[in-house]
PDB file of C-alpha atoms in Angstrom:
ATOM      1  CA  MET A   1      -0.012   0.004  -0.027  1.00  0.00           C
ATOM      2  CA  LEU A   2       2.728   2.446   0.951  1.00  0.00           C
ATOM      3  CA  MET A   3       4.310   2.031  -2.493  1.00  0.00           C
ATOM      4  CA  ARG A   4       1.111   3.159  -4.263  1.00  0.00           C
ATOM      5  CA  ILE A   5      -0.153   5.797  -1.869  1.00  0.00           C
ATOM      6  CA  HIS A   6       1.077   8.614  -4.073  1.00  0.00           C
ATOM      7  CA  GLU A   7      -1.286   7.343  -6.835  1.00  0.00           C
ATOM      8  CA  ILE A   8      -4.337   8.623  -4.738  1.00  0.00           C
ATOM      9  CA  GLU A   9      -5.214  12.228  -5.619  1.00  0.00           C
ATOM     10  CA  GLU A  10      -4.033  14.711  -2.948  1.00  0.00           C
ATOM     11  CA  ARG A  11      -7.657  15.988  -2.411  1.00  0.00           C
ATOM     12  CA  VAL A  12      -8.950  12.526  -1.449  1.00  0.00           C
ATOM     13  CA  PRO A  13      -9.200  12.282   2.347  1.00  0.00           C
ATOM     14  CA  ILE A  14      -8.007   9.215   4.070  1.00  0.00           C
ATOM     15  CA  THR A  15      -9.043   7.964   7.465  1.00  0.00           C
ATOM     16  CA  MET A  16      -7.526   4.794   9.028  1.00  0.00           C
ATOM     17  CA  ILE A  17      -8.968   3.158  12.085  1.00  0.00           C
ATOM     18  CA  TYR A  18      -6.908   0.649  14.189  1.00  0.00           C
ATOM     19  CA  GLY A  19      -7.521  -1.243  17.341  1.00  0.00           C
ATOM     20  CA  SER A  20      -4.842  -0.762  19.947  1.00  0.00           C
ATOM     21  CA  ARG A  21      -4.690  -4.529  20.475  1.00  0.00           C
ATOM     22  CA  SER A  22      -4.878  -5.560  16.757  1.00  0.00           C
ATOM     23  CA  TRP A  23      -2.290  -7.695  15.172  1.00  0.00           C
ATOM     24  CA  ILE A  24      -2.174  -5.135  12.345  1.00  0.00           C
ATOM     25  CA  ASP A  25       0.640  -2.645  12.889  1.00  0.00           C
ATOM     26  CA  ASN A  26      -0.809   0.866  12.872  1.00  0.00           C
ATOM     27  CA  GLU A  27       2.582   2.193  11.833  1.00  0.00           C
ATOM     28  CA  THR A  28       1.410   2.179   8.210  1.00  0.00           C
ATOM     29  CA  GLY A  29      -1.278   4.746   8.991  1.00  0.00           C
ATOM     30  CA  TRP A  30       1.361   7.097  10.536  1.00  0.00           C
ATOM     31  CA  LYS A  31       3.579   6.613   7.479  1.00  0.00           C
ATOM     32  CA  VAL A  32       0.727   7.443   5.111  1.00  0.00           C
ATOM     33  CA  LYS A  33       0.100  10.632   7.147  1.00  0.00           C
ATOM     34  CA  ASP A  34       3.812  11.547   6.838  1.00  0.00           C
ATOM     35  CA  LEU A  35       3.904  10.751   3.129  1.00  0.00           C
ATOM     36  CA  ARG A  36       0.795  12.795   2.341  1.00  0.00           C
ATOM     37  CA  LYS A  37       1.683  16.049   4.042  1.00  0.00           C
ATOM     38  CA  ASP A  38      -0.452  18.080   1.662  1.00  0.00           C
ATOM     39  CA  SER A  39      -3.520  15.820   2.155  1.00  0.00           C
ATOM     40  CA  PHE A  40      -6.112  15.121   4.889  1.00  0.00           C
ATOM     41  CA  VAL A  41      -4.975  11.894   6.628  1.00  0.00           C
ATOM     42  CA  ASP A  42      -6.561  11.035   9.942  1.00  0.00           C
ATOM     43  CA  VAL A  43      -5.273   8.035  11.955  1.00  0.00           C
ATOM     44  CA  HIS A  44      -7.214   6.632  14.901  1.00  0.00           C
ATOM     45  CA  VAL A  45      -6.044   3.970  17.282  1.00  0.00           C
ATOM     46  CA  VAL A  46      -9.032   2.835  19.383  1.00  0.00           C
ATOM     47  CA  LYS A  47      -8.010   1.985  22.909  1.00  0.00           C
ATOM     48  CA  GLY A  48      -8.998  -1.512  24.075  1.00  0.00           C
ATOM     49  CA  ALA A  49     -10.102  -2.766  20.626  1.00  0.00           C
ATOM     50  CA  GLY A  50      -8.476  -5.628  18.603  1.00  0.00           C
ATOM     51  CA  HIS A  51      -8.528  -5.878  14.885  1.00  0.00           C
ATOM     52  CA  HIS A  52     -12.373  -5.912  14.631  1.00  0.00           C
ATOM     53  CA  VAL A  53     -12.935  -2.414  16.022  1.00  0.00           C
ATOM     54  CA  TYR A  54     -16.466  -2.368  14.653  1.00  0.00           C
ATOM     55  CA  THR A  55     -17.572  -5.239  16.867  1.00  0.00           C
ATOM     56  CA  GLU A  56     -15.460  -4.527  19.940  1.00  0.00           C
ATOM     57  CA  ARG A  57     -16.070  -0.774  20.176  1.00  0.00           C
ATOM     58  CA  PRO A  58     -19.089  -0.110  17.905  1.00  0.00           C
ATOM     59  CA  ASP A  59     -20.030   3.261  19.364  1.00  0.00           C
ATOM     60  CA  GLU A  60     -16.567   4.572  18.834  1.00  0.00           C
ATOM     61  CA  PHE A  61     -16.250   2.951  15.395  1.00  0.00           C
ATOM     62  CA  ASN A  62     -19.538   4.536  14.264  1.00  0.00           C
ATOM     63  CA  ARG A  63     -18.520   7.904  15.546  1.00  0.00           C
ATOM     64  CA  LEU A  64     -15.211   7.771  13.619  1.00  0.00           C
ATOM     65  CA  VAL A  65     -16.899   6.596  10.390  1.00  0.00           C
ATOM     66  CA  MET A  66     -19.473   9.339  10.629  1.00  0.00           C
ATOM     67  CA  GLN A  67     -16.619  11.790  11.289  1.00  0.00           C
ATOM     68  CA  ALA A  68     -14.798  10.600   8.227  1.00  0.00           C
ATOM     69  CA  CYS A  69     -18.003  10.984   6.176  1.00  0.00           C
ATOM     70  CA  ASP A  70     -18.493  14.553   7.522  1.00  0.00           C
ATOM     71  CA  VAL A  71     -14.904  15.488   6.652  1.00  0.00           C
ATOM     72  CA  SER A  72     -15.322  14.161   3.137  1.00  0.00           C
ATOM     73  CA  ASP A  73     -18.568  16.163   2.703  1.00  0.00           C
ATOM     74  CA  LYS A  74     -16.935  19.274   4.013  1.00  0.00           C
ATOM     75  CA  LEU A  75     -13.819  18.929   1.735  1.00  0.00           C
ATOM     76  CA  ALA A  76     -16.177  18.287  -1.219  1.00  0.00           C
ATOM     77  CA  GLU A  77     -18.074  21.498  -0.507  1.00  0.00           C
ATOM     78  CA  GLU A  78     -14.768  23.373  -0.278  1.00  0.00           C
ATOM     79  CA  ASP A  79     -13.460  21.924  -3.479  1.00  0.00           C
ATOM     80  CA  ALA A  80     -13.191  24.492  -6.262  1.00  0.00           C
ATOM     81  CA  VAL A  81     -15.520  22.528  -8.483  1.00  0.00           C
ATOM     82  CA  GLY A  82     -17.775  21.548  -5.625  1.00  0.00           C
ATOM     83  CA  GLU A  83     -17.723  17.802  -6.313  1.00  0.00           C
ATOM     84  CA  LEU A  84     -16.215  14.758  -4.834  1.00  0.00           C
ATOM     85  CA  PRO A  85     -13.606  12.895  -6.882  1.00  0.00           C
ATOM     86  CA  GLN A  86     -14.960  10.971  -9.852  1.00  0.00           C
ATOM     87  CA  PHE A  87     -14.785   7.240  -9.837  1.00  0.00           C
ATOM     88  CA  LEU A  88     -17.222   6.339 -12.683  1.00  0.00           C
ATOM     89  CA  GLU A  89     -16.479   5.773 -16.422  1.00  0.00           C
ATOM     90  CA  ASP A  90     -16.135   8.911 -18.404  1.00  0.00           C
ATOM     91  CA  ASP A  91     -19.477   8.400 -20.145  1.00  0.00           C
ATOM     92  CA  ALA A  92     -21.284   8.284 -16.804  1.00  0.00           C
ATOM     93  CA  VAL A  93     -19.427  10.795 -14.756  1.00  0.00           C
ATOM     94  CA  ARG A  94     -21.391  12.457 -12.083  1.00  0.00           C
ATOM     95  CA  PRO A  95     -20.502  13.710  -8.518  1.00  0.00           C
ATOM     96  CA  PHE A  96     -21.106  11.364  -5.545  1.00  0.00           C
ATOM     97  CA  GLN A  97     -23.234  12.559  -2.730  1.00  0.00           C
ATOM     98  CA  ARG A  98     -23.618  10.669   0.555  1.00  0.00           C
ATOM     99  CA  THR A  99     -27.352  10.249   1.157  1.00  0.00           C
ATOM    100  CA  GLU A 100     -27.377   7.548   3.765  1.00  0.00           C
ATOM    101  CA  SER A 101     -25.053   5.442   5.805  1.00  0.00           C
ATOM    102  CA  THR A 102     -25.735   2.336   7.771  1.00  0.00           C
ATOM    103  CA  LEU A 103     -23.810   0.020  10.113  1.00  0.00           C
ATOM    104  CA  THR A 104     -25.505  -3.267  10.569  1.00  0.00           C
ATOM    105  CA  MET A 105     -23.937  -5.334  13.472  1.00  0.00           C
ATOM    106  CA  ARG A 106     -26.544  -8.118  13.206  1.00  0.00           C
ATOM    107  CA  ASP A 107     -25.064  -9.386   9.991  1.00  0.00           C
ATOM    108  CA  ASP A 108     -22.390 -12.003   9.942  1.00  0.00           C
ATOM    109  CA  PRO A 109     -19.863 -10.605   9.279  1.00  0.00           C
ATOM    110  CA  PRO A 110     -21.020  -7.136  10.278  1.00  0.00           C
ATOM    111  CA  ARG A 111     -21.202  -4.806   7.270  1.00  0.00           C
ATOM    112  CA  VAL A 112     -20.657  -1.018   6.721  1.00  0.00           C
ATOM    113  CA  SER A 113     -22.352   0.524   3.754  1.00  0.00           C
ATOM    114  CA  VAL A 114     -22.672   4.028   2.406  1.00  0.00           C
ATOM    115  CA  VAL A 115     -25.495   4.529   0.027  1.00  0.00           C
ATOM    116  CA  LEU A 116     -24.487   7.002  -2.776  1.00  0.00           C
ATOM    117  CA  ASP A 117     -26.908   8.925  -4.880  1.00  0.00           C
TER     118      ASP A 117
END
């Protein structure tokens, strides 16, 4: 991931969420933050959570995901063209807008979804 991080446009915000007891080293998040000095990079290490932060600390996970969505929305509004980055084929290009987000913990495995309009 670190070798390709420069391929992501600078205006695309990145939020990384780690559990403090996860087997995944959160050092990558801090390296990304250091490599993308001109971009928004937010790294969170959730105290007391393992790798599956969404199940072990769901309230904190939900808060961080909503915060990340709010940051993305705010940055999109501030963007000179007023649109989020385009990810669709050229013939179907249109701006994304977040209209609804859901976190379903009853699913196995739990799923996070953002419905885009």
